[in-house]
Short mmCIF file of C-alpha atoms in Angstrom, two decimals:
data_model
loop_
_atom_site.label_atom_id
_atom_site.label_comp_id
_atom_site.label_asym_id
_atom_site.label_seq_id
_atom_site.Cartn_x
_atom_site.Cartn_y
_atom_site.Cartn_z
CA MET I 1 4.75 34.60 -13.18
CA ILE I 2 3.03 31.55 -11.71
CA ILE I 3 6.03 29.22 -12.07
CA GLN I 4 9.62 30.34 -11.78
CA THR I 5 12.67 28.13 -11.62
CA LYS I 6 16.23 29.35 -11.29
CA ASN I 7 19.18 27.09 -12.01
CA ILE I 8 17.64 23.91 -10.62
CA SER I 9 19.84 20.82 -10.66
CA LYS I 10 19.10 17.26 -9.69
CA ARG I 11 21.30 14.17 -9.69
CA PHE I 12 20.44 10.53 -9.18
CA GLY I 13 23.83 9.15 -8.19
CA GLU I 14 25.98 9.45 -11.28
CA LEU I 15 23.13 10.48 -13.52
CA ILE I 16 22.48 14.18 -13.95
CA ALA I 17 18.72 14.49 -14.38
CA LEU I 18 18.52 18.29 -14.37
CA ASP I 19 21.38 20.62 -15.10
CA ARG I 20 20.84 24.27 -14.11
CA VAL I 21 17.34 24.55 -15.56
CA SER I 22 15.70 27.97 -15.52
CA PHE I 23 12.35 28.84 -17.03
CA GLU I 24 9.18 30.73 -16.34
CA VAL I 25 5.52 30.11 -16.98
CA GLU I 26 2.85 32.81 -17.06
CA LYS I 27 -0.60 32.28 -15.62
CA GLY I 28 -2.84 30.64 -18.22
CA GLU I 29 0.03 29.55 -20.40
CA VAL I 30 0.22 26.07 -21.91
CA VAL I 31 3.79 24.87 -22.12
CA VAL I 32 4.73 21.61 -23.79
CA ILE I 33 8.04 19.99 -22.89
CA ILE I 34 9.53 17.69 -25.50
CA GLY I 35 12.77 15.77 -25.74
CA PRO I 36 14.23 12.27 -25.97
CA SER I 37 13.56 9.85 -23.11
CA GLY I 38 15.89 10.35 -20.18
CA SER I 39 16.26 14.03 -20.96
CA GLY I 40 14.92 15.08 -17.57
CA LYS I 41 11.39 16.13 -18.58
CA SER I 42 9.61 14.00 -15.99
CA SER I 43 12.14 14.86 -13.30
CA LEU I 44 11.44 18.51 -13.94
CA LEU I 45 7.69 18.06 -13.37
CA ARG I 46 8.32 15.97 -10.25
CA CYS I 47 10.56 18.66 -8.80
CA LEU I 48 7.89 21.31 -9.32
CA ASN I 49 5.48 19.68 -6.87
CA GLY I 50 8.13 18.36 -4.51
CA LEU I 51 7.88 14.66 -5.40
CA GLU I 52 11.60 14.97 -6.02
CA ARG I 53 13.76 17.44 -4.18
CA VAL I 54 16.20 19.58 -6.16
CA ASP I 55 19.85 19.52 -5.13
CA SER I 56 20.30 23.21 -5.86
CA GLY I 57 18.44 26.10 -7.40
CA GLU I 58 15.16 27.78 -6.61
CA ILE I 59 11.54 27.02 -7.42
CA ILE I 60 8.79 29.54 -6.80
CA ILE I 61 5.19 28.51 -7.43
CA ASP I 62 2.54 31.22 -7.23
CA GLY I 63 4.71 33.22 -4.86
CA ILE I 64 5.52 30.26 -2.59
CA LYS I 65 9.16 29.33 -2.43
CA LEU I 66 9.59 25.57 -2.44
CA ASP I 67 12.15 24.62 0.17
CA LYS I 68 12.86 21.80 2.57
CA ASP I 69 10.13 23.03 4.87
CA LYS I 70 7.30 20.49 4.69
CA LYS I 71 4.66 23.19 4.92
CA SER I 72 5.79 24.86 1.71
CA ILE I 73 5.78 21.54 -0.16
CA HIS I 74 2.30 20.94 1.14
CA LYS I 75 1.06 24.37 0.14
CA VAL I 76 2.53 24.01 -3.32
CA ARG I 77 0.95 20.60 -3.82
CA GLU I 78 -2.44 22.05 -3.05
CA GLU I 79 -1.95 24.48 -5.94
CA ILE I 80 -0.73 21.86 -8.41
CA GLY I 81 -2.56 18.92 -9.91
CA MET I 82 -0.59 16.12 -11.49
CA VAL I 83 -1.52 13.49 -14.05
CA PHE I 84 0.76 10.48 -14.49
CA GLN I 85 1.65 8.27 -17.39
CA ASP I 86 0.18 5.17 -15.75
CA PHE I 87 -2.87 6.92 -14.24
CA ASN I 88 -2.24 5.77 -10.65
CA LEU I 89 -5.90 5.61 -9.75
CA PHE I 90 -6.60 4.07 -6.36
CA PRO I 91 -7.73 0.52 -7.24
CA HIS I 92 -9.59 -0.06 -3.97
CA LEU I 93 -11.89 2.91 -4.48
CA SER I 94 -14.68 3.52 -6.97
CA VAL I 95 -14.38 6.33 -9.50
CA LEU I 96 -16.37 8.56 -7.18
CA GLY I 97 -14.23 7.47 -4.24
CA ASN I 98 -11.10 8.35 -6.18
CA LEU I 99 -12.40 11.85 -6.79
CA CYS I 100 -13.75 12.44 -3.29
CA LEU I 101 -10.91 11.15 -1.11
CA ALA I 102 -8.49 14.08 -1.27
CA GLN I 103 -11.33 16.60 -1.26
CA LYS I 104 -12.45 15.20 2.08
CA VAL I 105 -9.12 14.60 3.80
CA VAL I 106 -7.11 17.51 2.36
CA ARG I 107 -9.69 20.17 1.54
CA LYS I 108 -11.94 19.06 4.43
CA ARG I 109 -15.05 19.26 2.27
CA ASP I 110 -18.10 17.40 3.52
CA GLU I 111 -19.54 14.34 1.78
CA GLN I 112 -22.18 16.32 -0.11
CA THR I 113 -19.92 19.09 -1.41
CA SER I 114 -17.18 16.74 -2.54
CA GLU I 115 -19.67 14.48 -4.27
CA LYS I 116 -21.24 17.42 -6.06
CA THR I 117 -17.85 18.66 -7.29
CA SER I 118 -16.93 15.13 -8.37
CA LEU I 119 -20.10 14.59 -10.36
CA GLU I 120 -19.68 17.91 -12.19
CA LEU I 121 -16.14 16.96 -13.14
CA LEU I 122 -17.12 13.46 -14.23
CA LYS I 123 -19.71 15.05 -16.47
CA LYS I 124 -17.03 17.29 -17.88
CA VAL I 125 -14.76 14.37 -18.79
CA GLY I 126 -17.74 12.41 -20.07
CA LEU I 127 -17.73 9.63 -17.49
CA LEU I 128 -20.75 10.37 -15.34
CA ASP I 129 -22.13 6.89 -16.05
CA LYS I 130 -18.96 5.31 -14.64
CA LYS I 131 -19.12 6.94 -11.21
CA ASN I 132 -19.65 3.65 -9.40
CA SER I 133 -17.20 1.60 -11.49
CA PHE I 134 -13.82 0.55 -10.21
CA PRO I 135 -10.63 1.54 -12.04
CA SER I 136 -10.00 -2.04 -13.19
CA GLN I 137 -13.32 -1.96 -15.04
CA LEU I 138 -12.32 1.04 -17.15
CA SER I 139 -10.26 1.34 -20.32
CA GLY I 140 -6.94 3.16 -20.22
CA GLY I 141 -8.42 6.28 -21.77
CA GLN I 142 -11.27 6.30 -19.27
CA GLN I 143 -8.86 5.80 -16.36
CA GLN I 144 -6.75 8.72 -17.49
CA ARG I 145 -9.82 10.95 -17.79
CA VAL I 146 -10.81 9.97 -14.24
CA ALA I 147 -7.26 10.82 -13.13
CA ILE I 148 -7.58 14.26 -14.72
CA ALA I 149 -10.93 14.82 -13.02
CA ARG I 150 -9.44 13.68 -9.71
CA ALA I 151 -6.68 16.26 -9.96
CA LEU I 152 -9.14 18.99 -11.00
CA ALA I 153 -11.37 18.26 -8.02
CA MET I 154 -8.78 19.94 -5.82
CA ASN I 155 -9.18 23.21 -7.80
CA PRO I 156 -5.51 23.48 -8.72
CA LYS I 157 -4.06 26.59 -10.30
CA ILE I 158 -1.57 24.58 -12.33
CA MET I 159 -1.83 21.18 -13.96
CA LEU I 160 1.20 19.02 -14.70
CA PHE I 161 0.84 16.21 -17.25
CA ASP I 162 3.61 13.61 -17.31
CA GLU I 163 3.26 11.79 -20.65
CA PRO I 164 -0.48 11.38 -20.14
CA THR I 165 -1.03 9.41 -23.34
CA SER I 166 2.13 7.30 -23.54
CA ALA I 167 0.57 4.25 -21.88
CA LEU I 168 -2.58 4.37 -24.00
CA ASP I 169 -3.66 2.41 -27.04
CA PRO I 170 -3.69 4.69 -30.11
CA GLU I 171 -7.48 4.79 -30.37
CA MET I 172 -7.77 6.17 -26.82
CA ILE I 173 -5.27 8.99 -27.11
CA GLY I 174 -7.78 11.33 -28.75
CA GLU I 175 -10.33 11.27 -25.94
CA VAL I 176 -7.69 12.24 -23.37
CA LEU I 177 -6.20 15.01 -25.51
CA GLU I 178 -9.71 16.33 -26.10
CA VAL I 179 -10.23 16.81 -22.35
CA MET I 180 -6.85 18.53 -22.11
CA LYS I 181 -7.71 20.90 -24.96
CA VAL I 182 -10.89 21.96 -23.20
CA LEU I 183 -8.88 22.66 -20.06
CA ALA I 184 -6.39 24.74 -22.01
CA GLN I 185 -9.19 26.76 -23.59
CA GLU I 186 -10.60 27.47 -20.14
CA GLY I 187 -7.35 29.14 -19.23
CA MET I 188 -5.72 26.50 -17.04
CA THR I 189 -1.97 26.87 -16.64
CA MET I 190 -0.56 23.63 -17.99
CA LEU I 191 2.82 21.98 -18.25
CA VAL I 192 2.68 18.97 -20.51
CA VAL I 193 5.41 16.43 -21.17
CA THR I 194 4.35 14.63 -24.32
CA HIS I 195 5.41 13.18 -27.63
CA GLU I 196 2.16 14.32 -29.28
CA ILE I 197 3.52 17.04 -31.52
CA GLY I 198 0.10 17.53 -33.11
CA PHE I 199 -1.34 18.39 -29.71
CA ALA I 200 1.54 20.78 -29.03
CA ARG I 201 1.02 22.54 -32.36
CA GLU I 202 -2.67 23.00 -31.66
CA VAL I 203 -2.67 23.91 -27.97
CA ALA I 204 0.75 25.00 -26.74
CA ASP I 205 1.75 28.63 -26.33
CA LYS I 206 5.34 27.69 -25.78
CA ILE I 207 7.56 24.67 -26.37
CA ILE I 208 10.61 23.70 -24.36
CA PHE I 209 13.05 21.21 -25.84
CA MET I 210 15.19 19.34 -23.32
CA ASP I 211 18.13 17.01 -23.75
CA GLN I 212 20.51 15.52 -21.16
CA GLY I 213 18.98 17.52 -18.31
CA LYS I 214 19.32 20.88 -20.03
CA ILE I 215 16.90 23.20 -21.77
CA ILE I 216 18.35 23.28 -25.27
CA GLU I 217 15.82 25.53 -26.90
CA GLU I 218 12.57 27.20 -25.97
CA GLY I 219 10.20 29.56 -27.64
CA GLN I 220 6.82 30.08 -29.26
CA THR I 221 5.23 26.94 -30.64
CA GLU I 222 5.35 27.84 -34.33
CA VAL I 223 8.91 29.06 -34.09
CA ILE I 224 10.22 25.89 -32.45
CA LEU I 225 8.24 23.54 -34.67
CA ASN I 226 8.78 25.36 -37.98
CA SER I 227 12.24 26.81 -37.64
CA PRO I 228 14.22 25.25 -34.83
CA GLN I 229 17.72 26.63 -34.50
CA ASN I 230 19.68 24.13 -32.43
CA PRO I 231 20.95 21.06 -34.33
CA ARG I 232 19.74 18.74 -31.55
CA THR I 233 16.23 20.18 -31.71
CA ILE I 234 16.27 19.80 -35.49
CA ALA I 235 17.44 16.19 -35.23
CA PHE I 236 14.80 15.34 -32.60
CA LEU I 237 11.93 16.98 -34.45
CA SER I 238 12.87 15.39 -37.75
CA LYS I 239 12.56 12.00 -36.02
CA VAL I 240 9.22 12.59 -34.28
CA LEU I 241 7.60 14.41 -37.18
CA LYS I 242 8.52 11.69 -39.66
CA MET L 1 -13.77 -63.88 17.69
CA PRO L 2 -17.51 -63.96 18.24
CA LEU L 3 -19.48 -61.00 17.03
CA GLN L 4 -20.53 -60.04 20.53
CA GLU L 5 -16.94 -59.59 21.62
CA ILE L 6 -16.11 -57.43 18.60
CA LEU L 7 -19.09 -55.18 19.33
CA TYR L 8 -18.07 -54.98 22.96
CA TRP L 9 -14.53 -54.04 21.97
CA ILE L 10 -15.72 -51.32 19.61
CA SER L 11 -18.08 -49.79 22.15
CA SER L 12 -15.38 -49.81 24.80
CA GLN L 13 -13.09 -47.94 22.42
CA PHE L 14 -15.74 -45.28 21.90
CA LEU L 15 -16.27 -45.08 25.63
CA ILE L 16 -12.57 -44.36 26.15
CA LEU L 17 -12.58 -41.69 23.43
CA LYS L 18 -15.70 -40.14 24.93
CA ASN L 19 -14.13 -40.09 28.39
CA ILE L 20 -11.04 -38.39 27.01
CA LEU L 21 -13.10 -35.84 25.13
CA PHE L 22 -15.07 -34.99 28.28
CA PHE L 23 -11.87 -34.69 30.24
CA LEU L 24 -10.23 -32.43 27.64
CA ALA L 25 -13.19 -30.22 26.78
CA PRO L 26 -12.83 -27.78 29.72
CA ALA L 27 -9.26 -27.03 28.59
CA ILE L 28 -10.27 -26.01 25.04
CA PRO L 29 -11.38 -22.47 25.99
CA MET L 30 -7.93 -21.82 27.46
CA THR L 31 -6.25 -22.77 24.18
CA ILE L 32 -8.61 -20.46 22.30
CA LYS L 33 -8.17 -17.63 24.79
CA LEU L 34 -4.38 -17.99 24.80
CA THR L 35 -4.26 -17.94 20.99
CA LEU L 36 -6.61 -14.98 20.60
CA VAL L 37 -4.96 -12.81 23.23
CA SER L 38 -1.40 -13.56 22.17
CA PHE L 39 -2.14 -13.17 18.46
CA THR L 40 -3.86 -9.82 19.00
CA PHE L 41 -0.79 -8.73 20.92
CA ALA L 42 1.42 -10.08 18.10
CA LEU L 43 -0.57 -8.16 15.46
CA PHE L 44 -0.27 -4.91 17.37
CA LEU L 45 3.44 -5.34 18.01
CA GLY L 46 4.10 -6.69 14.51
CA PHE L 47 2.41 -3.69 12.94
CA LEU L 48 4.62 -1.30 14.91
CA VAL L 49 7.79 -3.24 14.10
CA GLY L 50 6.76 -3.60 10.43
CA ILE L 51 6.27 0.16 10.12
CA ALA L 52 9.57 0.72 11.95
CA ARG L 53 11.29 -1.51 9.39
CA LEU L 54 10.24 1.02 6.73
CA SER L 55 11.30 4.05 8.72
CA LYS L 56 13.65 6.58 7.18
CA ASN L 57 15.33 6.87 10.57
CA LYS L 58 18.33 4.54 10.38
CA LEU L 59 18.41 3.80 14.12
CA ILE L 60 14.75 2.77 14.26
CA LYS L 61 15.19 0.77 11.09
CA SER L 62 18.18 -1.21 12.29
CA LEU L 63 16.72 -1.75 15.77
CA SER L 64 13.62 -3.30 14.24
CA LYS L 65 15.80 -5.47 12.00
CA ILE L 66 17.78 -6.69 15.01
CA TYR L 67 14.55 -7.41 16.88
CA ILE L 68 13.19 -9.50 14.02
CA ASP L 69 16.43 -11.41 13.49
CA MET L 70 16.82 -12.17 17.19
CA ILE L 71 13.27 -13.33 17.78
CA ARG L 72 13.14 -15.43 14.63
CA GLY L 73 16.46 -17.04 15.43
CA ILE L 74 15.49 -18.44 18.82
CA PRO L 75 13.10 -21.39 19.23
CA LEU L 76 9.73 -20.47 20.70
CA LEU L 77 10.15 -23.13 23.36
CA VAL L 78 13.34 -21.46 24.58
CA GLN L 79 11.61 -18.08 24.57
CA ILE L 80 8.82 -19.52 26.71
CA PHE L 81 11.37 -20.89 29.21
CA PHE L 82 13.23 -17.60 29.22
CA ILE L 83 10.15 -15.46 29.76
CA TYR L 84 8.50 -17.72 32.39
CA PHE L 85 11.52 -18.92 34.35
CA GLY L 86 13.87 -16.03 33.56
CA LEU L 87 11.89 -12.82 33.38
CA GLY L 88 8.84 -14.30 35.11
CA LYS L 89 10.66 -14.70 38.41
CA VAL L 90 11.71 -11.06 38.36
CA LEU L 91 8.51 -9.56 37.01
CA ASN L 92 6.23 -12.03 38.78
CA LEU L 93 4.44 -13.19 35.61
CA ASP L 94 1.79 -15.87 35.86
CA ARG L 95 1.72 -18.75 33.37
CA PHE L 96 -0.91 -17.27 31.13
CA LEU L 97 0.77 -13.88 30.84
CA ALA L 98 4.16 -15.49 30.23
CA GLY L 99 2.59 -17.57 27.44
CA VAL L 100 0.92 -14.55 25.91
CA ILE L 101 4.16 -12.56 25.93
CA ALA L 102 6.22 -15.43 24.51
CA ILE L 103 3.84 -16.26 21.65
CA GLY L 104 3.01 -12.59 21.06
CA VAL L 105 6.63 -11.51 20.80
CA CYS L 106 7.61 -14.50 18.67
CA TYR L 107 4.78 -14.06 16.18
CA SER L 108 5.18 -10.28 16.07
CA ALA L 109 8.53 -10.82 14.34
CA TYR L 110 6.98 -12.94 11.58
CA LEU L 111 3.98 -10.63 11.25
CA ALA L 112 6.25 -7.58 11.03
CA GLU L 113 7.90 -9.03 7.94
CA ILE L 114 4.53 -9.86 6.38
CA ILE L 115 3.18 -6.38 7.08
CA ARG L 116 6.35 -4.76 5.74
CA ALA L 117 6.15 -6.81 2.54
CA GLY L 118 2.45 -5.98 2.19
CA ILE L 119 3.18 -2.26 2.36
CA GLN L 120 6.14 -2.50 0.01
CA ALA L 121 4.09 -4.41 -2.53
CA ILE L 122 2.04 -1.30 -3.25
CA HIS L 123 3.27 0.47 -6.34
CA ARG L 124 5.27 3.68 -5.89
CA GLY L 125 2.82 5.48 -8.16
CA GLN L 126 0.14 5.17 -5.49
CA TYR L 127 2.23 7.23 -3.04
CA GLN L 128 3.03 9.78 -5.71
CA ALA L 129 -0.61 10.14 -6.71
CA ALA L 130 -1.72 10.57 -3.11
CA LEU L 131 1.06 13.00 -2.22
CA SER L 132 0.51 15.05 -5.35
CA LEU L 133 -3.14 15.46 -4.31
CA GLY L 134 -1.84 17.16 -1.18
CA MET L 135 -2.25 14.29 1.24
CA THR L 136 0.21 14.02 4.12
CA PRO L 137 2.37 10.88 4.43
CA TYR L 138 0.09 9.74 7.26
CA GLN L 139 -3.09 10.24 5.20
CA THR L 140 -1.45 8.45 2.27
CA MET L 141 -0.74 5.43 4.49
CA ARG L 142 -4.11 5.48 6.14
CA TYR L 143 -6.39 5.94 3.12
CA VAL L 144 -4.39 4.69 0.13
CA ILE L 145 -1.64 2.24 1.06
CA LEU L 146 -2.91 0.27 4.06
CA PRO L 147 -6.34 -0.56 2.62
CA GLN L 148 -4.57 -2.13 -0.35
CA SER L 149 -1.91 -3.86 1.76
CA PHE L 150 -4.61 -5.29 3.99
CA ARG L 151 -5.95 -7.47 1.20
CA ILE L 152 -2.50 -8.72 0.30
CA ILE L 153 -1.64 -9.74 3.83
CA ILE L 154 -4.85 -11.54 4.82
CA PRO L 155 -3.73 -15.00 3.61
CA PRO L 156 -0.22 -14.99 5.13
CA VAL L 157 -1.48 -13.45 8.38
CA ALA L 158 -4.15 -16.15 8.56
CA ASN L 159 -1.44 -18.78 8.15
CA GLU L 160 0.40 -17.31 11.10
CA PHE L 161 -2.78 -17.28 13.14
CA ILE L 162 -3.31 -20.98 12.52
CA ALA L 163 0.34 -21.67 13.27
CA SER L 164 0.07 -19.75 16.55
CA LEU L 165 -2.93 -21.86 17.56
CA LYS L 166 -0.80 -24.97 17.12
CA ASP L 167 2.20 -23.41 18.85
CA SER L 168 0.06 -22.49 21.85
CA SER L 169 0.50 -26.17 22.80
CA LEU L 170 4.12 -25.38 23.71
CA VAL L 171 2.91 -23.35 26.67
CA SER L 172 1.80 -26.65 28.26
CA ILE L 173 5.45 -27.09 29.22
CA ILE L 174 5.23 -24.37 31.88
CA GLY L 175 2.07 -25.92 33.30
CA LEU L 176 -0.68 -23.76 31.84
CA ARG L 177 -3.70 -26.03 31.65
CA GLU L 178 -4.60 -25.74 28.00
CA LEU L 179 -5.50 -28.54 25.63
CA THR L 180 -2.12 -30.28 25.36
CA ARG L 181 -1.50 -30.01 29.10
CA ALA L 182 -4.89 -31.59 29.76
CA GLY L 183 -3.91 -34.38 27.38
CA ARG L 184 -0.75 -35.03 29.37
CA GLU L 185 -2.74 -35.08 32.60
CA TYR L 186 -5.17 -37.63 31.23
CA TYR L 187 -2.36 -39.77 29.92
CA SER L 188 -0.47 -39.76 33.19
CA GLN L 189 -3.61 -40.89 35.03
CA TYR L 190 -4.86 -43.60 32.69
CA PHE L 191 -1.87 -44.46 30.46
CA VAL L 192 -3.86 -44.66 27.22
CA ASP L 193 -1.43 -42.77 25.00
CA PHE L 194 -2.82 -43.76 21.59
CA HIS L 195 -6.37 -42.65 22.36
CA THR L 196 -5.38 -39.52 24.26
CA TRP L 197 -3.18 -38.03 21.59
CA LEU L 198 -5.59 -39.10 18.85
CA VAL L 199 -8.34 -37.05 20.48
CA VAL L 200 -6.04 -34.09 21.20
CA GLY L 201 -4.92 -34.14 17.55
CA ILE L 202 -8.48 -34.26 16.25
CA ILE L 203 -9.53 -31.32 18.43
CA TYR L 204 -6.64 -29.21 17.12
CA LEU L 205 -7.45 -30.28 13.57
CA ALA L 206 -11.10 -29.33 14.02
CA MET L 207 -10.06 -25.88 15.23
CA THR L 208 -7.50 -25.22 12.49
CA LEU L 209 -9.80 -26.47 9.74
CA SER L 210 -12.63 -24.22 10.87
CA LEU L 211 -10.20 -21.32 10.93
CA SER L 212 -9.10 -22.01 7.34
CA ARG L 213 -12.74 -22.02 6.30
CA LEU L 214 -13.30 -18.73 8.09
CA VAL L 215 -10.31 -17.21 6.32
CA SER L 216 -11.44 -18.16 2.84
CA PHE L 217 -14.84 -16.72 3.70
CA LEU L 218 -13.24 -13.43 4.82
CA GLU L 219 -11.06 -13.29 1.72
CA LYS L 220 -14.08 -13.59 -0.52
CA LYS L 221 -15.99 -11.05 1.48
CA TYR L 222 -13.26 -8.40 1.37
CA LYS L 223 -12.23 -9.03 -2.20
CA VAL L 224 -12.15 -5.83 -4.16
CA HIS L 225 -13.29 -5.42 -7.71
CA GLY L 226 -10.67 -6.81 -10.05
CA TYR L 227 -7.94 -6.13 -7.56
CA GLY L 228 -4.63 -7.30 -8.97
CA ILE L 229 -5.78 -7.09 -12.57
CA GLN L 230 -5.26 -3.42 -13.11
CA HIS L 231 -5.50 -1.98 -16.61
#
């Protein structure tokens, strides 16, 4: 079990973002989390790498228990890469600079090693020719591919994707999903919050449906998509599959 | 009036202006030195207070807020009097040091607010991206946030620098012989007020205008690719 959560809850004032959520992810599994907006999907991802702190419950990542201790949060973050909806590339650094920064200051790699890793990854996401460009010179799809490469440069064991294609123009969604498919085929453990049901059908091992901070239904991809049991899952899927 | 007299009058005017300029010139370096030293001090102090304003520690946060409110609420002239005549007597401060402390402390309050705003202007996503890559809060500040804030704060900080150059004239009141003080000395010897203050004004103007030029040059030089037009 590379990810384990037990009864995690999180409130933002009055709003209950997560309500006693428990689930497990095996190494190499691709899990897609779906659900209406405000259902707690993003909060769940943010809790897993300590960007948000849970109010109660337990999170264990690759054997490390995530608690208030800063060292454990730090250790866990080194294991987990995260890709955001709005890319969050560093605008003052070139593409190469974006990829190299954390390798140098966190992993303490030297200039040469980090550059070599970066170039290999840029090749992988098909953006080697953009290594000296700045984020503002790239399209949304290109920026998101750089963001994926930047996270991969830290050699994470788990990748979290928080609606990676929601901010993209329709014609750019494909290129980002393509990169993610390759990653999944290579055996990366992935947690993906997305509305791309087609992607889920093709890549996901497991689907989790969330609503109002709770896991309503979870199971194998085909089972959830073809014969959902819970009325809320049925209602949601009938809307997104329309 | 015959032409000869007009020409004589004009040349005498220039002679007066030239005399004033020669009299004032030795005091210009003191104005520059006072401004540079006190503004450097203000930047250093303002940075600390600006960071303190953003602290999660409530005591540090409210102390820095009180500091800013107090300093901004008291006229610089009064602060100069207080530091030179009040504290200066106890701590044995000379005029220059008293001036540096007064201007430095006063401007640190304004700079702190500018620096705070510059840091807060950076989108939350930048912190999250940096932290999720495993960077510590310090590394996030140092490599991701501050380099971006720096560009935002150059113009307002430059404004403060120019303002502090002008405000350095207030230190003349405690007898430091900088440009304005030298102007008063010349006036009290020769009683040509129009010419004296005209020349003093022009010298200040020349300094502030060259600074503005320097700032726009720096802004262009440190401009980052498409910064501000993300996506």
